[in-house]
Tab-separated table of C-alpha atoms and ligand atoms in Angstrom:
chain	number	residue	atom	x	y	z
D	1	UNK	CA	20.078	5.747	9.887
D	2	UNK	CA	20.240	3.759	6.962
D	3	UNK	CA	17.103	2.483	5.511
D	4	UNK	CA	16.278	0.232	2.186
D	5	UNK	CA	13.219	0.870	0.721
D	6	UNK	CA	11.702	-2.235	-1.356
D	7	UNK	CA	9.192	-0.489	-3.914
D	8	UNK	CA	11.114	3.023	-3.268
D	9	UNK	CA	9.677	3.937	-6.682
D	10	UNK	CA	5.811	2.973	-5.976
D	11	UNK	CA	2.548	5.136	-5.106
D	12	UNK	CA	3.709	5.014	-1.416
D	13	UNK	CA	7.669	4.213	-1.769
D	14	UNK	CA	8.008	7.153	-3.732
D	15	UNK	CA	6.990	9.336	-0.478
D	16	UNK	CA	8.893	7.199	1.807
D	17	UNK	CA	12.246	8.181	-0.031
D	18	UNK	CA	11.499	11.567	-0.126
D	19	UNK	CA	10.320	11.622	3.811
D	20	UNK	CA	13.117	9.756	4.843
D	21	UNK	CA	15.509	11.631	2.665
D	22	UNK	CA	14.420	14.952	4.441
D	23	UNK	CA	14.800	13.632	7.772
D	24	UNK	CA	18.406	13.418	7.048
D	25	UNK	CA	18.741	9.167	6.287
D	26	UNK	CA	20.527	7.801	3.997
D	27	UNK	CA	18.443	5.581	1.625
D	28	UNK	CA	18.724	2.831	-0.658
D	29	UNK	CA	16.162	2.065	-3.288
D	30	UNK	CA	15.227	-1.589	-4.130
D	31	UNK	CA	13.378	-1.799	-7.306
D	32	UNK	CA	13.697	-3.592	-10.665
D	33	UNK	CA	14.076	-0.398	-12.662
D	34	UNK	CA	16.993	0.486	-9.741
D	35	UNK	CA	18.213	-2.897	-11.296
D	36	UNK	CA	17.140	-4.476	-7.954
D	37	UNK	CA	14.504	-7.695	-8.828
D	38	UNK	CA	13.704	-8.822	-5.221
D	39	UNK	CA	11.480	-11.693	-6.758
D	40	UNK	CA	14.300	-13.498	-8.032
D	41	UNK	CA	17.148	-15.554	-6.679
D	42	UNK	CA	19.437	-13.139	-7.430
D	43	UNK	CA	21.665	-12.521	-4.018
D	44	UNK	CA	21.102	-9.080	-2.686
D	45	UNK	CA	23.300	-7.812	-0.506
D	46	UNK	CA	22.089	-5.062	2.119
D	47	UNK	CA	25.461	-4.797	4.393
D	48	UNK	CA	25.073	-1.428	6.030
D	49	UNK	CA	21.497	-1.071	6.690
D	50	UNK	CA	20.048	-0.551	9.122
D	51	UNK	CA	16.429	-0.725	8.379
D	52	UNK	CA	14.260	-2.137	5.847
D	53	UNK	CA	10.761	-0.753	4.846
D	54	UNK	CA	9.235	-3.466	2.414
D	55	UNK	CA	6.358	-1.308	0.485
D	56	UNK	CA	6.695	-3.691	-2.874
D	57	UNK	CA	3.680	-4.586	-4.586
D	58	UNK	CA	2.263	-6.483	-7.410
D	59	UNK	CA	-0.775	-5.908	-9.960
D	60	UNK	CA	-2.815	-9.151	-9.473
D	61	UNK	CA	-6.005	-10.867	-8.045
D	62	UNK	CA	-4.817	-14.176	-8.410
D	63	UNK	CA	-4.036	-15.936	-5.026
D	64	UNK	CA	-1.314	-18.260	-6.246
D	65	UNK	CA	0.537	-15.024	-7.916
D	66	UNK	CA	0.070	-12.737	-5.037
D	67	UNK	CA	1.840	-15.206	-2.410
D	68	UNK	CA	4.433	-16.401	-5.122
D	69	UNK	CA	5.635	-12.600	-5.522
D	70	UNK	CA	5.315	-11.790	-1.360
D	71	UNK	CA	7.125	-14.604	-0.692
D	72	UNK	CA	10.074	-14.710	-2.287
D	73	UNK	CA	10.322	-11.120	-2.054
D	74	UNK	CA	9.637	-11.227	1.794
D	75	UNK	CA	11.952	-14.246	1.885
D	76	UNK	CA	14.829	-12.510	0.402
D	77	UNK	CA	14.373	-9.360	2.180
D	78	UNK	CA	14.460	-11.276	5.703
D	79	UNK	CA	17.209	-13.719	4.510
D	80	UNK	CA	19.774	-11.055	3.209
D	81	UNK	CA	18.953	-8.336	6.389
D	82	UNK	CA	19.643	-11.437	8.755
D	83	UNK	CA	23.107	-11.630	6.494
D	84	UNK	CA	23.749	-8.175	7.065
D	85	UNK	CA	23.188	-7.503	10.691
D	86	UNK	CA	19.826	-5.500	9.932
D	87	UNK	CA	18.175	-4.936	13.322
D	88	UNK	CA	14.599	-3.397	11.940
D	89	UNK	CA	12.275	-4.918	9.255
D	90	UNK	CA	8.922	-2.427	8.181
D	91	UNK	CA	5.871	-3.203	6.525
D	92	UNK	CA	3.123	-1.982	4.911
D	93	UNK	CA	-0.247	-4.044	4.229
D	94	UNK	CA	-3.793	-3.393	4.366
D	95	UNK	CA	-6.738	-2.894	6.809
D	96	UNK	CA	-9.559	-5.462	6.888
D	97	UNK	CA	-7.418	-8.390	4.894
D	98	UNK	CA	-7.973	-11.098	7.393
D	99	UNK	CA	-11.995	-10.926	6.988
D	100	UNK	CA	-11.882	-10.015	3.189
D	101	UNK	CA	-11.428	-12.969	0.569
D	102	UNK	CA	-9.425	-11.694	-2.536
D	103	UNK	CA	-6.354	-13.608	-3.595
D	104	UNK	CA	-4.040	-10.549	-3.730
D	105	UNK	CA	-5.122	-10.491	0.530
D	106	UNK	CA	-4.010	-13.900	0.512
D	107	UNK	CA	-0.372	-12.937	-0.801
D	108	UNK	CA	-0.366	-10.218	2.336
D	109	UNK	CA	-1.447	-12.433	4.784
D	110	UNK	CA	0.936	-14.667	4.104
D	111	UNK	CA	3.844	-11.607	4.108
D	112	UNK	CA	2.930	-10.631	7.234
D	113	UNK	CA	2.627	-14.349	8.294
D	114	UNK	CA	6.704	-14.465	7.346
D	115	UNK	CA	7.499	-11.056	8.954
D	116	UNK	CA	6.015	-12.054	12.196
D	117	UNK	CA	7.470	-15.739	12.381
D	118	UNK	CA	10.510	-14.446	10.730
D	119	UNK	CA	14.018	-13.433	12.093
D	120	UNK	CA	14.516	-9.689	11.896
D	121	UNK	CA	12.250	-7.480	14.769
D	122	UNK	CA	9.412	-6.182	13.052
D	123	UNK	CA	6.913	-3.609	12.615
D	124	UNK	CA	3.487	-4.076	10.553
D	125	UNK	CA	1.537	-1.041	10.011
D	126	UNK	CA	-1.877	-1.822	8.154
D	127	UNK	CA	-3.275	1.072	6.012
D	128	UNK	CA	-6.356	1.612	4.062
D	129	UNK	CA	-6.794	2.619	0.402
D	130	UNK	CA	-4.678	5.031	-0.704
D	131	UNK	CA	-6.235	8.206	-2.773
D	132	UNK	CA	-5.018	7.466	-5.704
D	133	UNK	CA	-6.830	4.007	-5.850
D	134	UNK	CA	-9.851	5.705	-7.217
D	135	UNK	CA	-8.164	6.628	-10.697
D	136	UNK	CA	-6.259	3.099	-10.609
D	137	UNK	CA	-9.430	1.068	-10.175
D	138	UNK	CA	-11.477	3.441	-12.487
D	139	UNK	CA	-8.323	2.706	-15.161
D	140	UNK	CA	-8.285	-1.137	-14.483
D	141	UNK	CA	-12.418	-1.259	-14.964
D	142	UNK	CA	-13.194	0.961	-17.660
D	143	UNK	CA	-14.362	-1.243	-20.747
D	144	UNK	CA	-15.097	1.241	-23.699
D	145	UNK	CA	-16.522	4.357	-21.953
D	146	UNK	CA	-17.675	3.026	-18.709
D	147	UNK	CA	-15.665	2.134	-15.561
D	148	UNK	CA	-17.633	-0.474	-13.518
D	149	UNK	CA	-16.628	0.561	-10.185
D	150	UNK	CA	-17.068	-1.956	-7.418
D	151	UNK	CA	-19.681	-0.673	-4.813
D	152	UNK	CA	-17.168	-0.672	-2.253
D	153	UNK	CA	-16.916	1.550	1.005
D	154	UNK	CA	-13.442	3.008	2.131
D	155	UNK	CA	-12.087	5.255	4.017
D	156	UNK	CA	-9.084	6.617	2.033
D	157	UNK	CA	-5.583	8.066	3.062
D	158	UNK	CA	-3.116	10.375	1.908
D	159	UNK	CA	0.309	7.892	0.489
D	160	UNK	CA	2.395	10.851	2.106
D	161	UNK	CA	0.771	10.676	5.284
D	162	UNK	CA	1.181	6.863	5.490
D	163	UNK	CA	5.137	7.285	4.331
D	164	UNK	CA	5.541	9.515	7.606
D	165	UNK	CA	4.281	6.997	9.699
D	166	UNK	CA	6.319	4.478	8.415
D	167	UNK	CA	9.155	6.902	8.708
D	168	UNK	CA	8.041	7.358	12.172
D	169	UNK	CA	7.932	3.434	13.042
D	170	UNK	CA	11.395	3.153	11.597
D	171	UNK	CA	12.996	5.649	13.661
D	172	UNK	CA	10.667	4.064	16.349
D	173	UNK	CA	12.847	0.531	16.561
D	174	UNK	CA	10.697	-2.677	16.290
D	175	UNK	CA	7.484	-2.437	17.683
D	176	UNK	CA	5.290	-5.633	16.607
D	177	UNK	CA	1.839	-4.740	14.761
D	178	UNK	CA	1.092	-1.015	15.639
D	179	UNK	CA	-2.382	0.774	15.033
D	180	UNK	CA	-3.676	0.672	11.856
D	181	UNK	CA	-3.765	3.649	8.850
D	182	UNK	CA	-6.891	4.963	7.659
D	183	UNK	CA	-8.170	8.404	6.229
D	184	UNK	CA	-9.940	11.194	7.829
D	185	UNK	CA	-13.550	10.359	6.240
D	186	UNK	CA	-15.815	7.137	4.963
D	187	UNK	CA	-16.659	7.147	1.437
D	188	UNK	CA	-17.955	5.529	-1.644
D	189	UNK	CA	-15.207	4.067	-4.572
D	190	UNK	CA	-17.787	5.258	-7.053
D	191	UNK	CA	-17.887	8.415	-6.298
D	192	UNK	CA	-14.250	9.098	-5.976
D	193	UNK	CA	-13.650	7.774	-9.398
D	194	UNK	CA	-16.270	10.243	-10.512
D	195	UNK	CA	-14.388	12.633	-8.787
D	196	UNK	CA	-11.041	11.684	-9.486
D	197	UNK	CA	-12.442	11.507	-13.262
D	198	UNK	CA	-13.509	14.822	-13.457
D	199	UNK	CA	-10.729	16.785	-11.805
D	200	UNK	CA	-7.839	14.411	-14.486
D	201	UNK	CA	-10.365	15.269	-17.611
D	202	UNK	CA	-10.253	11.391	-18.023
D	203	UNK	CA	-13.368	10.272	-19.997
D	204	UNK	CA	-15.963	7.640	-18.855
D	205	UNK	CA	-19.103	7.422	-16.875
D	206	UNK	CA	-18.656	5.516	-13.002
D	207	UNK	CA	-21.195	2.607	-13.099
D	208	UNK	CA	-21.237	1.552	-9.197
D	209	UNK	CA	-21.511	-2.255	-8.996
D	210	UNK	CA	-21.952	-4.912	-6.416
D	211	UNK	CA	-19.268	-7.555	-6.398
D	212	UNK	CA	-20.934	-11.085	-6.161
D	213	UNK	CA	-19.337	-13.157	-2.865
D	214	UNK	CA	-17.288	-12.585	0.105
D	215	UNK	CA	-15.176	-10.103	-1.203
D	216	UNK	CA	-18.024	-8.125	-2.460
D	217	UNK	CA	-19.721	-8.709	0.826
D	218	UNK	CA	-16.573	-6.834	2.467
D	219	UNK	CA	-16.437	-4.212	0.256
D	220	UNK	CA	-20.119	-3.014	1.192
D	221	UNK	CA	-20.388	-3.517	4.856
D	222	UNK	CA	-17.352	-1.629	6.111
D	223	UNK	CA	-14.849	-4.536	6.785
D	224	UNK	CA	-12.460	-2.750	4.976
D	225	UNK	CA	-12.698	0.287	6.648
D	226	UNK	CA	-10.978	1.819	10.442
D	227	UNK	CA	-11.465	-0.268	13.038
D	228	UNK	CA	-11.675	0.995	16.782
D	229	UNK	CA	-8.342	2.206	17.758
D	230	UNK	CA	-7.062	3.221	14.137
D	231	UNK	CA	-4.872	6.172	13.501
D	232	UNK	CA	-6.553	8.785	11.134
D	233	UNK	CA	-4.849	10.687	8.738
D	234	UNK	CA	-5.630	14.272	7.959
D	235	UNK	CA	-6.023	14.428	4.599
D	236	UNK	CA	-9.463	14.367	2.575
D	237	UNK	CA	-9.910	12.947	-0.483
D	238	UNK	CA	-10.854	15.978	-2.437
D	239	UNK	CA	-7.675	18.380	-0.592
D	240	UNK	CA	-5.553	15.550	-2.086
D	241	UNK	CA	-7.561	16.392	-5.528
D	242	UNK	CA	-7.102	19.748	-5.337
D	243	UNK	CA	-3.325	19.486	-4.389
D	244	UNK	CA	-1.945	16.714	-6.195
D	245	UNK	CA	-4.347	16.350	-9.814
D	246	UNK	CA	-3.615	18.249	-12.416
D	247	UNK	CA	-6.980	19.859	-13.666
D	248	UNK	CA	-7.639	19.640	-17.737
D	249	UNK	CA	-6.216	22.842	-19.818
X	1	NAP	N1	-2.448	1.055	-3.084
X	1	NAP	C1	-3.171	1.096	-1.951
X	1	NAP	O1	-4.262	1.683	-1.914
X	1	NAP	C2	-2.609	0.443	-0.692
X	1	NAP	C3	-3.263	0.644	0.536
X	1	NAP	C4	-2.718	0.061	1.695
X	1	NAP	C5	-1.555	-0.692	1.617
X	1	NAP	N2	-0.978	-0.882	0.402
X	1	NAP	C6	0.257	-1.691	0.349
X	1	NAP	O2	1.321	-0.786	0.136
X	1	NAP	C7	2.359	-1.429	-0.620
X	1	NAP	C8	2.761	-0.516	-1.772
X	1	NAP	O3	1.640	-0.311	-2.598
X	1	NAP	P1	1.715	0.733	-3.818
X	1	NAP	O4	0.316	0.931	-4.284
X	1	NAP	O5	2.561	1.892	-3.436
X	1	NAP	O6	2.486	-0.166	-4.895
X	1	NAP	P2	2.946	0.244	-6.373
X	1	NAP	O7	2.653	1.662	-6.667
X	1	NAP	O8	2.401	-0.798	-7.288
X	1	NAP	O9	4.541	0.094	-6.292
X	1	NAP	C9	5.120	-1.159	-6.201
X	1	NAP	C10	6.610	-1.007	-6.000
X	1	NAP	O10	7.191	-2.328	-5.946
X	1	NAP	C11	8.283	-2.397	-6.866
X	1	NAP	N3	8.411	-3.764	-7.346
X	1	NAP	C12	7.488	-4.520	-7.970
X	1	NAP	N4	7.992	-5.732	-8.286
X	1	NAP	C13	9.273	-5.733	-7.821
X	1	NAP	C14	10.328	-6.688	-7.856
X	1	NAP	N5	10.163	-7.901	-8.429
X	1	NAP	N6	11.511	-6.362	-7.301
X	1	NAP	C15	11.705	-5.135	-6.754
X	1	NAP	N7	10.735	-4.180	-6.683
X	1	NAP	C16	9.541	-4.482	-7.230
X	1	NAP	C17	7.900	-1.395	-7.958
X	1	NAP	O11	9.010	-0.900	-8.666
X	1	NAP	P3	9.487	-1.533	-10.087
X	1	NAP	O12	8.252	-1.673	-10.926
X	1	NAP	O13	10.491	-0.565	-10.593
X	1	NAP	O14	10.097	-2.843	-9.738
X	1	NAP	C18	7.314	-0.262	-7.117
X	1	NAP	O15	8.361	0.533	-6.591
X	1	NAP	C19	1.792	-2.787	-1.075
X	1	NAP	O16	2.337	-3.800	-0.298
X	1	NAP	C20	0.306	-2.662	-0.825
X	1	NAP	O17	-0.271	-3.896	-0.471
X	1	NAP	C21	-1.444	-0.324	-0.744
């Protein structure tokens, strides 16, 4: 099979190349340092493929920037796979985003909102945190030498074991919105990033704090986490410590 992968270079992408790659497809890589900018009106042209797996992301919280970028890039994906005879559109987005309010949830909901009404057949796979979101959100907080981690719970996953299953759907043919993603345990974002700190050497103390509102609200009482019926991964979050960080020399 043929598959593009939009954000083939990403956390998750990256694994989804390599997965499908080893299964024997042949894969195209959509990114902007591929030279690929799927936010832009830029035609793309994706004659040949067979399936698309849309795993692009931006860095924001802001609401208006998170459905400008999932739009048009959903928009053009759908638009140029209709062009091109694709028969299979895939895509990744998160558990719990329809009860959580954060704007960069608001760019999601309205990407799957476009995949759904849209006019390729579709699969949606939700998935929760990945394990390396501990060291990003530990980077994005710290402030001088402390990290202000949000007291959040999650249940993270390994990004390989989510770029099999979306390797898996794809092979699978459309199949609508399947079961969501989540890891093999419930934990606390603090503690990871103190984890995840000590195992990279990075400096900084972990101060765990409540976020104020609804989003906050979500973060504490387990909206974000498996729901019944969820897949779980295999994966812990400290065998993905021990096998993927690089300890201090
Ligand atoms: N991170 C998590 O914990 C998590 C959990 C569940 C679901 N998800 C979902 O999984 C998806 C992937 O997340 P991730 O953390 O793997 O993202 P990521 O590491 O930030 O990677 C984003 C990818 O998108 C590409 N990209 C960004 N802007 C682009 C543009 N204008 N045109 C073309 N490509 C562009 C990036 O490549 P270039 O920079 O080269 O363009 C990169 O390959 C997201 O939709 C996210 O919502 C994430």
């Amino acid at each position: 099979m043929r598959i593009a992968v939009a954000g083939g270079t990403g956390t998750v992408g990256r694994h989804v190349v390599e997965r499908a790659r080893a299964r024997g497809h042949h894969v195209d890589v959509l990114s902007r340092s591929g030279g690929v900018d799927l936010a832009t009106e830029r035609p793309l042209d994706l004659n040949g493929v067979d399936t698309i797996i849309d795993v692009t992301s931006i860095e924001t919280a802001s609401a208006v920037k998170s459905k400008a970028f999932f739009s048009a890039v959903t928009r053009k994906l759908l638009s140029a796979g209709q062009s091109a005879g694709v028969e299979h559109h895939v895509l990744l987005s998160i558990a719990g985003i329809d009860e959580a309010p954060y704007g960069y949830y608001s760019g999601k909901l309205e990407q799957e909102r476009l995949v759904t009404n849209g006019s390729l057949p579709w699969t949606i796979l939700r998935a929760t945190q990945f394990h390396e979101f501990s060291g990003q959100i530990f980077t994005r907080m710290k402030v001088g030498p402390v990290a202000m981690v949000p007291f959040m719970q999650s249940q993270p996953v390994a990004a390989v074991e989510v770029a099999d299953r979306l390797v898996d759907l794809a092979e699978a043919g459309p199949s609508r919105r399947v079961p969501d993603l989540a890891g093999p345990r419930v934990e606390r974002m603090a503690q990871l990033s103190r984890r995840w700190a000590a195992a990279t050497g990075e400096k900084g103390k972990v101060l765990e704090v409540p976020l104020p509102g609804g989003l906050g609200q979500a973060m504490r009482d387990g909206t974000l986490l498996a729901r019944p019926g969820s897949e779980l991964g295999t994966q812990s979050f400290d065998e993905w410590l021990a096998h993927t960080v690089q300890k201090p020399t």
